[in-house]
Amino acid sequence: MKSKILLTAFAVMIGYYTACAQELPTDGKLTIRPMLQKLGERLLQGKTGSIVAINPANGEILCLATNTPNGYDVRQAIGKPQAPGSTFKTAQALTLLSEGIVTPETTVECNNGVTDGNIKVGCHKHQTPLALKEALAQSCNTWFLMTFASMINDDFMYESKDEAITTWRSYMQSMGLGGPMHIDIKGEQGGLLAGADYLNRRYKDGWDGKTIWWAGMGQGDVTCTPLQLCNLAVTIANRGWYYVPHIHKDTKNERYLKKRETKVKKEAYTPVIEGMRMAVEKGTATCIKTTYPICGKTGTIENPGQDHSAFIAFAPMKNPKIAVSVYVEHGGFGADLAAPIAGLIIEEYLKGKLSEDSEAKAKRIAAKTIGKE
């Protein structure tokens, strides 16, 4: 068994050398946990996607598993920004709460979606109206579209839509979104967060909250990398702070030792975390309900062909030890593939091995091949 672990660690390092050899220290000592990496790569067989796991306490990257039609490529996790889907609703809720646009008790009616003129945004069936925690747990599109639009169109709090979107963007940037975090791996990309200049160029005839309301549910004018989504989960797990993710063990570089605070108000984290816990207990992520408390958020990303499957999570709820993001292209609903994969990664890390039932689930997932259709 020890020899297999060493071979796995060697294979991980070879893959890492191939993708970004210039970034490795001379001793090649990495933070990757070989058994976690091995499991991640096994689960991604026959799929295009990535699994990122980070230790919230210090920013160390525990797993950086990827797969593409051409095999392992670290850029799938750190250099390929895509729409985050409903995983982004966590950041949205934190921003709206901090700005006082909503409270945990704010409710929104949802009748299978929302219609504005000839635009219809659907939503799955759930009870209505929903308050914030339930909206997160049930991933209500209407709640987040309407509240985001209300922030951008609020001419009492903000002198202009430009000021509103600039404020919104500053919160997102403080959570590590919208630009490279300057991790110690070559090939990182930043993604897109719609700002005033960008929107004024794109929508020359004018724009408002409804023009860009898709961003409220993680579609449209917003993209993130799986690494950034995992770091978002880290900031929530830590209730407002993070270290820049890194893969060098025992780094002395001050960049990776400096604690970074988000702009989010501390009191905003409690209802969001409770909503993420509720998602696992009785919401969209019950497929990974366990005896130890996982907090998570599913994401289903619309695109040509089958939807992408995404999930972010951390565990345990208190004193978190691991944060995870999973992004599987054309994997379907977030609960179909990304959430079960994340649940297995968390179990492997917290328990040291998979249960018999979980191992059977891992085999089924590993055997599943995903195409575009």
Tab-separated table of C-alpha atoms in Angstrom:
chain	number	residue	atom	x	y	z
A	1	MET	CA	0.000	0.000	0.000
A	2	LYS	CA	2.812	2.423	0.863
A	3	SER	CA	4.465	1.849	-2.511
A	4	LYS	CA	1.173	2.596	-4.282
A	5	ILE	CA	0.817	5.854	-2.345
A	6	LEU	CA	4.338	6.861	-3.306
A	7	LEU	CA	3.675	6.019	-6.949
A	8	THR	CA	0.485	8.086	-6.827
A	9	ALA	CA	2.363	11.030	-5.328
A	10	PHE	CA	5.006	10.685	-8.033
A	11	ALA	CA	2.335	10.609	-10.743
A	12	VAL	CA	0.738	13.747	-9.297
A	13	MET	CA	4.072	15.545	-9.318
A	14	ILE	CA	4.838	14.421	-12.869
A	15	GLY	CA	1.469	15.792	-14.006
A	16	TYR	CA	2.239	19.008	-12.170
A	17	TYR	CA	5.725	19.238	-13.675
A	18	THR	CA	4.236	18.780	-17.144
A	19	ALA	CA	1.676	21.557	-16.691
A	20	CYS	CA	3.772	24.103	-14.802
A	21	ALA	CA	7.306	22.874	-14.140
A	22	GLN	CA	8.659	26.405	-13.826
A	23	GLU	CA	6.642	26.894	-10.654
A	24	LEU	CA	8.031	24.014	-8.606
A	25	PRO	CA	10.571	24.535	-5.800
A	26	THR	CA	13.834	22.650	-6.049
A	27	ASP	CA	12.768	20.063	-3.482
A	28	GLY	CA	9.374	19.530	-5.120
A	29	LYS	CA	7.594	19.421	-1.767
A	30	LEU	CA	3.873	19.916	-2.378
A	31	THR	CA	0.763	20.279	-0.236
A	32	ILE	CA	-1.211	17.743	-2.327
A	33	ARG	CA	-2.560	14.767	-0.381
A	34	PRO	CA	-1.805	11.745	-2.624
A	35	MET	CA	-4.777	9.619	-1.539
A	36	LEU	CA	-7.158	12.521	-2.091
A	37	GLN	CA	-5.617	13.261	-5.474
A	38	LYS	CA	-5.860	9.621	-6.475
A	39	LEU	CA	-9.543	9.495	-5.571
A	40	GLY	CA	-10.236	12.740	-7.417
A	41	GLU	CA	-8.568	11.571	-10.593
A	42	ARG	CA	-10.433	8.271	-10.400
A	43	LEU	CA	-13.797	10.023	-10.039
A	44	LEU	CA	-13.086	12.239	-13.066
A	45	GLN	CA	-12.357	9.349	-15.420
A	46	GLY	CA	-14.359	9.684	-18.640
A	47	LYS	CA	-15.316	13.270	-17.832
A	48	THR	CA	-14.055	16.795	-18.405
A	49	GLY	CA	-13.769	18.710	-15.181
A	50	SER	CA	-11.883	19.423	-11.997
A	51	ILE	CA	-11.870	18.910	-8.251
A	52	VAL	CA	-10.180	21.449	-5.985
A	53	ALA	CA	-9.837	21.003	-2.225
A	54	ILE	CA	-8.239	23.520	0.138
A	55	ASN	CA	-7.444	23.528	3.851
A	56	PRO	CA	-9.325	26.641	5.060
A	57	ALA	CA	-6.940	27.140	7.980
A	58	ASN	CA	-3.863	27.833	5.867
A	59	GLY	CA	-4.777	27.944	2.159
A	60	GLU	CA	-2.908	24.747	1.288
A	61	ILE	CA	-4.257	23.005	-1.810
A	62	LEU	CA	-5.055	19.430	-0.817
A	63	CYS	CA	-6.366	18.174	-4.141
A	64	LEU	CA	-6.072	19.533	-7.675
A	65	ALA	CA	-7.521	16.766	-9.808
A	66	THR	CA	-8.482	17.440	-13.419
A	67	ASN	CA	-9.381	15.554	-16.546
A	68	THR	CA	-9.841	16.601	-20.168
A	69	PRO	CA	-10.059	14.713	-23.460
A	70	ASN	CA	-6.258	15.006	-23.490
A	71	GLY	CA	-5.775	13.871	-19.896
A	72	TYR	CA	-4.576	15.854	-16.884
A	73	ASP	CA	-4.379	19.628	-17.387
A	74	VAL	CA	-4.081	21.936	-14.384
A	75	ARG	CA	-5.523	24.770	-16.475
A	76	GLN	CA	-8.917	23.071	-16.282
A	77	ALA	CA	-9.014	24.089	-12.607
A	78	ILE	CA	-7.104	27.366	-12.566
A	79	GLY	CA	-7.127	28.744	-16.106
A	80	LYS	CA	-10.578	28.122	-17.582
A	81	PRO	CA	-13.150	30.589	-16.231
A	82	GLN	CA	-16.756	29.522	-16.743
A	83	ALA	CA	-20.158	30.542	-15.446
A	84	PRO	CA	-20.418	29.461	-11.778
A	85	GLY	CA	-24.184	28.961	-11.839
A	86	SER	CA	-26.006	28.812	-8.545
A	87	THR	CA	-22.850	28.248	-6.482
A	88	PHE	CA	-22.452	32.017	-6.965
A	89	LYS	CA	-25.665	32.660	-5.033
A	90	THR	CA	-23.671	32.313	-1.808
A	91	ALA	CA	-21.500	35.316	-2.711
A	92	GLN	CA	-24.577	37.157	-3.901
A	93	ALA	CA	-26.387	36.595	-0.608
A	94	LEU	CA	-23.378	37.777	1.396
A	95	THR	CA	-23.184	40.984	-0.637
A	96	LEU	CA	-26.906	41.738	-0.471
A	97	LEU	CA	-26.964	41.167	3.292
A	98	SER	CA	-23.898	43.327	3.870
A	99	GLU	CA	-25.356	46.216	1.849
A	100	GLY	CA	-28.702	45.986	3.644
A	101	ILE	CA	-30.581	45.258	0.417
A	102	VAL	CA	-32.077	42.180	2.074
A	103	THR	CA	-32.358	40.685	5.531
A	104	PRO	CA	-32.525	36.981	6.400
A	105	GLU	CA	-36.312	37.416	6.555
A	106	THR	CA	-36.715	38.959	3.088
A	107	THR	CA	-39.121	36.839	1.046
A	108	VAL	CA	-39.737	36.670	-2.699
A	109	GLU	CA	-42.642	35.020	-4.499
A	110	CYS	CA	-41.663	32.442	-7.097
A	111	ASN	CA	-44.169	30.771	-9.378
A	112	ASN	CA	-41.915	28.404	-11.317
A	113	GLY	CA	-39.737	31.340	-12.339
A	114	VAL	CA	-40.042	34.982	-13.298
A	115	THR	CA	-41.200	36.673	-16.511
A	116	ASP	CA	-40.224	40.120	-17.754
A	117	GLY	CA	-41.671	40.960	-21.149
A	118	ASN	CA	-40.632	38.171	-23.490
A	119	ILE	CA	-37.920	36.933	-21.111
A	120	LYS	CA	-38.749	33.935	-18.959
A	121	VAL	CA	-36.335	32.563	-16.365
A	122	GLY	CA	-37.510	29.239	-15.033
A	123	CYS	CA	-37.196	27.805	-11.555
A	124	HIS	CA	-37.971	24.340	-10.245
A	125	LYS	CA	-41.036	23.765	-8.097
A	126	HIS	CA	-40.735	24.626	-4.416
A	127	GLN	CA	-42.745	26.298	-1.699
A	128	THR	CA	-43.309	30.021	-2.052
A	129	PRO	CA	-42.529	32.597	-0.833
A	130	LEU	CA	-39.039	31.771	0.445
A	131	ALA	CA	-36.769	33.678	2.829
A	132	LEU	CA	-33.013	33.811	2.311
A	133	LYS	CA	-31.951	30.516	3.922
A	134	GLU	CA	-34.662	28.577	2.143
A	135	ALA	CA	-33.847	30.364	-1.136
A	136	LEU	CA	-30.269	29.122	-0.839
A	137	ALA	CA	-31.324	25.629	0.176
A	138	GLN	CA	-33.805	25.344	-2.708
A	139	SER	CA	-31.638	27.397	-5.105
A	140	CYS	CA	-34.460	29.726	-6.068
A	141	ASN	CA	-33.531	31.647	-9.227
A	142	THR	CA	-36.302	34.193	-8.795
A	143	TRP	CA	-35.157	35.225	-5.311
A	144	PHE	CA	-31.645	36.020	-6.501
A	145	LEU	CA	-32.591	37.622	-9.809
A	146	MET	CA	-35.059	39.993	-8.186
A	147	THR	CA	-32.914	40.976	-5.206
A	148	PHE	CA	-29.831	41.554	-7.370
A	149	ALA	CA	-31.844	43.730	-9.758
A	150	SER	CA	-33.223	45.677	-6.800
A	151	MET	CA	-29.690	46.469	-5.635
A	152	ILE	CA	-28.568	47.732	-9.035
A	153	ASN	CA	-31.734	49.809	-9.490
A	154	ASP	CA	-31.710	51.273	-5.969
A	155	ASP	CA	-31.387	55.031	-6.625
A	156	PHE	CA	-31.774	55.842	-2.926
A	157	MET	CA	-28.653	54.010	-1.725
A	158	TYR	CA	-26.577	54.641	-4.834
A	159	GLU	CA	-26.259	57.788	-6.921
A	160	SER	CA	-26.142	55.756	-10.119
A	161	LYS	CA	-26.199	52.227	-11.501
A	162	ASP	CA	-22.462	52.608	-12.070
A	163	GLU	CA	-21.956	53.137	-8.346
A	164	ALA	CA	-24.203	50.194	-7.496
A	165	ILE	CA	-22.393	47.743	-9.779
A	166	THR	CA	-19.003	49.056	-8.635
A	167	THR	CA	-20.001	48.427	-5.022
A	168	TRP	CA	-21.264	44.940	-5.882
A	169	ARG	CA	-18.069	44.145	-7.749
A	170	SER	CA	-15.861	45.283	-4.868
A	171	TYR	CA	-17.494	42.732	-2.559
A	172	MET	CA	-16.933	39.948	-5.071
A	173	GLN	CA	-13.297	40.920	-5.563
A	174	SER	CA	-12.748	40.844	-1.812
A	175	MET	CA	-13.851	37.192	-1.893
A	176	GLY	CA	-11.140	36.346	-4.425
A	177	LEU	CA	-13.347	36.526	-7.527
A	178	GLY	CA	-12.927	38.480	-10.753
A	179	GLY	CA	-9.144	38.393	-11.111
A	180	PRO	CA	-6.120	36.175	-10.551
A	181	MET	CA	-5.261	35.564	-6.915
A	182	HIS	CA	-1.620	35.073	-7.934
A	183	ILE	CA	-1.322	31.523	-6.693
A	184	ASP	CA	2.002	29.712	-7.033
A	185	ILE	CA	0.994	27.785	-10.161
A	186	LYS	CA	1.585	29.019	-13.690
A	187	GLY	CA	-1.419	29.509	-15.972
A	188	GLU	CA	-3.961	31.063	-13.595
A	189	GLN	CA	-6.750	33.141	-15.158
A	190	GLY	CA	-9.081	35.579	-13.436
A	191	GLY	CA	-12.547	35.386	-14.934
A	192	LEU	CA	-15.169	38.090	-15.408
A	193	LEU	CA	-17.102	40.287	-13.016
A	194	ALA	CA	-19.215	42.849	-14.828
A	195	GLY	CA	-18.090	46.363	-13.958
A	196	ALA	CA	-19.406	49.766	-14.985
A	197	ASP	CA	-16.931	50.297	-17.836
A	198	TYR	CA	-17.579	46.835	-19.238
A	199	LEU	CA	-21.357	47.210	-19.062
A	200	ASN	CA	-21.351	50.700	-20.582
A	201	ARG	CA	-19.320	49.362	-23.516
A	202	ARG	CA	-21.438	46.250	-23.985
A	203	TYR	CA	-24.866	47.832	-23.600
A	204	LYS	CA	-24.484	51.070	-25.535
A	205	ASP	CA	-28.214	51.788	-25.404
A	206	GLY	CA	-28.192	51.636	-21.618
A	207	TRP	CA	-28.596	48.954	-18.981
A	208	ASP	CA	-30.186	48.416	-15.589
A	209	GLY	CA	-30.652	45.673	-13.023
A	210	LYS	CA	-32.870	43.589	-15.292
A	211	THR	CA	-30.462	43.842	-18.210
A	212	ILE	CA	-27.831	42.009	-16.191
A	213	TRP	CA	-29.989	40.102	-13.716
A	214	TRP	CA	-28.603	36.789	-14.985
A	215	ALA	CA	-25.485	37.542	-12.937
A	216	GLY	CA	-27.656	37.219	-9.845
A	217	MET	CA	-27.822	33.468	-10.471
A	218	GLY	CA	-24.238	33.047	-11.691
A	219	GLN	CA	-24.888	33.245	-15.426
A	220	GLY	CA	-24.365	35.989	-17.979
A	221	ASP	CA	-21.710	38.587	-17.216
A	222	VAL	CA	-19.829	36.570	-14.611
A	223	THR	CA	-17.287	33.736	-14.846
A	224	CYS	CA	-15.030	32.056	-12.272
A	225	THR	CA	-12.484	29.261	-12.181
A	226	PRO	CA	-13.045	26.155	-10.051
A	227	LEU	CA	-10.106	27.317	-7.918
A	228	GLN	CA	-11.873	30.610	-7.226
A	229	LEU	CA	-15.090	28.785	-6.345
A	230	CYS	CA	-13.211	26.621	-3.865
A	231	ASN	CA	-11.654	29.728	-2.348
A	232	LEU	CA	-15.139	31.259	-2.102
A	233	ALA	CA	-16.119	28.224	-0.021
A	234	VAL	CA	-13.006	28.838	2.096
A	235	THR	CA	-14.026	32.438	2.820
A	236	ILE	CA	-17.455	31.257	3.951
A	237	ALA	CA	-16.023	28.419	6.040
A	238	ASN	CA	-13.730	30.936	7.771
A	239	ARG	CA	-16.525	33.482	8.202
A	240	GLY	CA	-14.729	36.183	6.249
A	241	TRP	CA	-11.043	35.495	5.606
A	242	TYR	CA	-8.669	33.368	3.558
A	243	TYR	CA	-5.063	32.796	2.621
A	244	VAL	CA	-4.131	32.867	-1.061
A	245	PRO	CA	-4.227	29.203	-2.152
A	246	HIS	CA	-0.826	27.642	-2.697
A	247	ILE	CA	0.727	24.300	-3.491
A	248	HIS	CA	4.239	24.787	-2.083
A	249	LYS	CA	4.585	23.136	1.318
A	250	ASP	CA	5.980	25.242	4.180
A	251	THR	CA	6.175	28.323	1.984
A	252	LYS	CA	8.054	31.346	3.305
A	253	ASN	CA	6.549	33.676	0.710
A	254	GLU	CA	4.652	36.416	2.555
A	255	ARG	CA	1.963	36.455	-0.153
A	256	TYR	CA	0.720	33.077	1.059
A	257	LEU	CA	1.093	33.792	4.772
A	258	LYS	CA	-0.953	36.998	4.899
A	259	LYS	CA	-4.555	36.634	6.093
A	260	ARG	CA	-6.962	38.458	3.760
A	261	GLU	CA	-10.300	39.784	4.954
A	262	THR	CA	-13.411	40.073	2.807
A	263	LYS	CA	-15.648	43.155	2.778
A	264	VAL	CA	-18.596	41.074	3.930
A	265	LYS	CA	-20.093	41.942	7.307
A	266	LYS	CA	-19.477	39.221	9.886
A	267	GLU	CA	-23.151	38.839	10.714
A	268	ALA	CA	-23.949	38.014	7.084
A	269	TYR	CA	-22.185	34.664	7.260
A	270	THR	CA	-24.508	33.003	9.760
A	271	PRO	CA	-27.670	32.891	7.617
A	272	VAL	CA	-25.698	31.963	4.499
A	273	ILE	CA	-23.960	29.085	6.257
A	274	GLU	CA	-27.286	27.961	7.705
A	275	GLY	CA	-28.748	28.064	4.195
A	276	MET	CA	-25.882	25.952	2.868
A	277	ARG	CA	-26.387	23.485	5.695
A	278	MET	CA	-30.101	23.400	4.930
A	279	ALA	CA	-29.279	22.621	1.268
A	280	VAL	CA	-27.642	19.376	2.416
A	281	GLU	CA	-30.231	18.580	5.079
A	282	LYS	CA	-33.394	19.118	3.050
A	283	GLY	CA	-32.610	21.076	-0.095
A	284	THR	CA	-30.942	20.453	-3.435
A	285	ALA	CA	-27.958	18.540	-1.994
A	286	THR	CA	-29.582	15.847	0.157
A	287	CYS	CA	-27.693	13.249	-1.882
A	288	ILE	CA	-24.677	13.874	0.396
A	289	LYS	CA	-26.478	14.088	3.728
A	290	THR	CA	-24.195	12.575	6.386
A	291	THR	CA	-23.765	12.249	10.127
A	292	TYR	CA	-21.136	15.020	10.073
A	293	PRO	CA	-22.345	18.470	9.028
A	294	ILE	CA	-21.496	19.447	5.441
A	295	CYS	CA	-22.485	22.888	4.179
A	296	GLY	CA	-22.879	23.085	0.412
A	297	LYS	CA	-24.403	24.781	-2.599
A	298	THR	CA	-25.312	23.168	-5.897
A	299	GLY	CA	-24.895	24.802	-9.280
A	300	THR	CA	-26.406	23.878	-12.648
A	301	ILE	CA	-24.931	25.866	-15.514
A	302	GLU	CA	-26.898	26.325	-18.715
A	303	ASN	CA	-24.872	26.057	-21.911
A	304	PRO	CA	-25.046	24.384	-25.340
A	305	GLY	CA	-25.619	20.678	-24.830
A	306	GLN	CA	-26.056	19.079	-21.420
A	307	ASP	CA	-25.805	21.446	-18.429
A	308	HIS	CA	-22.585	21.662	-16.429
A	309	SER	CA	-22.667	20.270	-12.870
A	310	ALA	CA	-21.052	22.300	-10.076
A	311	PHE	CA	-20.868	22.217	-6.306
A	312	ILE	CA	-19.039	24.013	-3.515
A	313	ALA	CA	-18.892	22.857	0.086
A	314	PHE	CA	-16.998	22.834	3.343
A	315	ALA	CA	-17.020	20.569	6.384
A	316	PRO	CA	-17.545	20.307	9.231
A	317	MET	CA	-19.890	23.243	9.746
A	318	LYS	CA	-17.896	24.347	12.802
A	319	ASN	CA	-14.091	24.244	12.809
A	320	PRO	CA	-13.992	23.379	9.079
A	321	LYS	CA	-11.127	21.180	7.890
A	322	ILE	CA	-11.717	21.128	4.133
A	323	ALA	CA	-13.368	23.200	1.401
A	324	VAL	CA	-14.150	21.686	-1.991
A	325	SER	CA	-15.322	22.722	-5.431
A	326	VAL	CA	-16.292	20.305	-8.181
A	327	TYR	CA	-17.040	21.313	-11.766
A	328	VAL	CA	-17.983	18.674	-14.348
A	329	GLU	CA	-18.736	19.839	-17.858
A	330	HIS	CA	-22.017	18.463	-19.237
A	331	GLY	CA	-22.562	16.621	-15.958
A	332	GLY	CA	-26.202	17.681	-15.547
A	333	PHE	CA	-27.693	19.113	-12.368
A	334	GLY	CA	-25.347	20.064	-9.567
A	335	ALA	CA	-26.815	17.264	-7.467
A	336	ASP	CA	-26.360	14.696	-10.248
A	337	LEU	CA	-22.579	14.459	-10.241
A	338	ALA	CA	-20.678	17.375	-8.666
A	339	ALA	CA	-22.267	17.082	-5.221
A	340	PRO	CA	-21.762	13.289	-4.886
A	341	ILE	CA	-18.127	13.676	-5.971
A	342	ALA	CA	-17.562	16.419	-3.395
A	343	GLY	CA	-19.167	14.260	-0.718
A	344	LEU	CA	-16.725	11.444	-1.429
A	345	ILE	CA	-13.710	13.779	-1.356
A	346	ILE	CA	-14.838	15.190	1.999
A	347	GLU	CA	-15.410	11.725	3.443
A	348	GLU	CA	-11.995	10.493	2.306
A	349	TYR	CA	-10.307	13.474	3.949
A	350	LEU	CA	-12.256	13.554	7.213
A	351	LYS	CA	-12.566	9.781	7.745
A	352	GLY	CA	-9.327	8.581	6.168
A	353	LYS	CA	-11.133	6.151	3.858
A	354	LEU	CA	-14.457	5.581	2.150
A	355	SER	CA	-17.165	3.408	3.678
A	356	GLU	CA	-18.247	0.308	1.790
A	357	ASP	CA	-21.318	2.090	0.428
A	358	SER	CA	-19.271	5.136	-0.546
A	359	GLU	CA	-16.695	2.987	-2.319
A	360	ALA	CA	-19.501	1.429	-4.339
A	361	LYS	CA	-20.734	4.928	-5.213
A	362	ALA	CA	-17.197	5.942	-6.218
A	363	LYS	CA	-16.980	2.965	-8.577
A	364	ARG	CA	-20.285	3.909	-10.216
A	365	ILE	CA	-19.177	7.516	-10.685
A	366	ALA	CA	-15.759	6.497	-12.024
A	367	ALA	CA	-17.441	4.227	-14.574
A	368	LYS	CA	-19.710	7.000	-15.852
A	369	THR	CA	-18.597	8.628	-19.088
A	370	ILE	CA	-19.906	12.115	-19.865
A	371	GLY	CA	-20.329	13.550	-23.356
A	372	LYS	CA	-21.649	16.912	-24.498
A	373	GLU	CA	-25.148	15.691	-25.292
